[in-house]
Amino acid sequence: MKLRRAYLQGVKGIGELEIDFVDPVKNKVRDRNVIVGKNGSGKTTFLESVFTVVSLLETKHAGIESADQSIFSPARATLQLEISVSELQTKQVELATGGRRSPDLSQEVAWVSFDNELGAPGFSYNLSGRDLLSLITDAVSGLDDDLNIGNLLYFPTNRNSRFDLEGEISNEAPQFRWAYRYNQEHSEWKGSLESYLVWEFHKNLRDRRKNPTAPSKFQEFADLVNRFLEGKAITDVGDDYRVEVTDLTTQKTMTLDALSSGEKQIVLFIGEILRNIREGSLILIDEPELHLHPVWQKIFVSTLTNLCQSKNAQFILTTQSPAIADSVLPSEVVELDDLLRESTS
């Protein structure tokens, strides 16, 4: 799933905002996108709106009732997505809340809606959206494990990570999530990132009894995170079912909870993305620079680029950091205001 275009009008004080994610030269959706703006420019509102609209394909009526009503009439939000349903077939899906614009598609589009009651919050989608809705239902219910329709991963700014939980091996086999939002309020061992990493570690030990060269998701995670760590490395899982970090000078071990706030952010990002990314995912991150110094910001964008390339995925970052903006091509930067120019003057 890739976002081609998004249009907001009247959402939380935004007069009108339209962002096109299609490269005008290549006529292809850009896989890397950085939206730059000051506080109050609408960056977070944009990501929240994209997440809410896309998630309604799964949550349906209940989602409309629980969603932030600011995206519904008289405000409106329209998204145009590109969904690869097979290696040879790509569909354009349009979703809209509130009033909607005429869809910018080459063919006639019929719209259907969850609720046609007068005065009710509206959510509409075109016929390709109706087809996608059926595929999502099959994937979420486990009826079809082979669908490559992608999914949405969203990391808002309130993403403090917890690594002070304890437990034993739990079944953390990844399940399809159409719209995943990181929840910093999760306070149980089961379902936590560390529990998932412990499960992956022990699963790989069993896999290697049959195949000594079986790939290890835990080792992939450790290799990516260790690029950021200085003088220490994630090395193992202890007998207490805690991920171990080794001081490379003293060889003493510590838990993930002993890492700095910036190191924990990297563990969170890489761990949760590896856990949830699928072929064709769309990843949204609000201000990834929080707790990361500029060098790490650049390494993170490079790491995320490689992860997305391996899965034909797209990422959209919002930022106030010139270092994040400098980590991609100028054509991949969307400026909502003059923040970058002010930072160089």
Coordinates of C-alpha atoms in Angstrom, one line a residue, residues 216-226:
S216 CA 17.1 -15.5 12.4
K217 CA 14.7 -12.5 12.8
F218 CA 16.3 -11.9 16.3
Q219 CA 19.8 -11.7 14.8
E220 CA 18.5 -9.4 12.0
F221 CA 17.1 -7.1 14.7
A222 CA 20.3 -7.2 16.8
D223 CA 22.5 -6.4 13.7
L224 CA 20.4 -3.4 12.8
V225 CA 20.3 -2.0 16.4
N226 CA 24.0 -2.6 17.0

